[in-house]
Amino acid sequence: MVTGQLEQAFKLAEKHMLEVQTILDLKRIIAKEVNSSQRLEDKILQSMIQLLENNKTFLQEAQ
């Protein structure tokens, strides 16, 4: 199970150009705070990644 989560974190980090640790931290926080189904947790993770990407783009354009 842990290997699958780590593999997913590496794939997401590569796809979204984020650090693996960021993905793992988000997954841990979501699991702890939401305490829901894996499917819902994955949707929340995707939403948070999108939010990070949007903010990163916004900040880059503001410079």
CSV table of C-alpha atoms in Angstrom, one decimal, residues 4-24 26-27 30 38 41-50 52-53 56:
chain,number,residue,atom,x,y,z
A,4,GLY,CA,1.5,2.5,-4.4
A,5,GLN,CA,1.0,5.8,-2.6
A,6,LEU,CA,4.7,6.7,-3.1
A,7,GLU,CA,4.5,5.8,-6.8
A,8,GLN,CA,1.4,7.9,-7.1
A,9,ALA,CA,3.1,10.8,-5.4
A,10,PHE,CA,6.1,10.6,-7.7
A,11,LYS,CA,3.8,10.6,-10.8
A,12,LEU,CA,1.8,13.5,-9.6
A,13,ALA,CA,4.9,15.5,-8.6
A,14,GLU,CA,6.4,14.9,-12.0
A,15,LYS,CA,3.2,15.7,-13.8
A,16,HIS,CA,2.5,18.9,-11.9
A,17,MET,CA,6.2,19.9,-11.3
A,18,LEU,CA,5.9,19.8,-7.6
A,19,GLU,CA,8.1,18.2,-4.9
A,20,VAL,CA,7.2,14.7,-4.0
A,21,GLN,CA,7.2,15.7,-0.3
A,22,THR,CA,4.6,18.3,-1.0
A,23,ILE,CA,2.3,15.6,-2.5
A,24,LEU,CA,2.9,13.3,0.4
A,26,LEU,CA,-1.0,16.9,1.2
A,27,LYS,CA,-2.1,13.3,1.2
A,30,ILE,CA,-6.2,15.2,3.7
A,38,GLN,CA,-10.0,7.1,-0.9
A,41,GLU,CA,-9.5,12.1,-0.7
A,42,ASP,CA,-8.0,11.7,-4.2
A,43,LYS,CA,-10.5,14.3,-5.6
A,44,ILE,CA,-9.6,16.7,-2.8
A,45,LEU,CA,-5.9,16.1,-3.6
A,46,GLN,CA,-6.4,16.9,-7.2
A,47,SER,CA,-8.3,20.1,-6.3
A,48,MET,CA,-5.5,21.2,-4.0
A,49,ILE,CA,-2.9,20.5,-6.6
A,50,GLN,CA,-4.9,22.6,-9.1
A,52,LEU,CA,-1.3,25.3,-6.1
A,53,GLU,CA,-0.7,25.4,-9.9
A,56,LYS,CA,2.0,29.4,-8.9
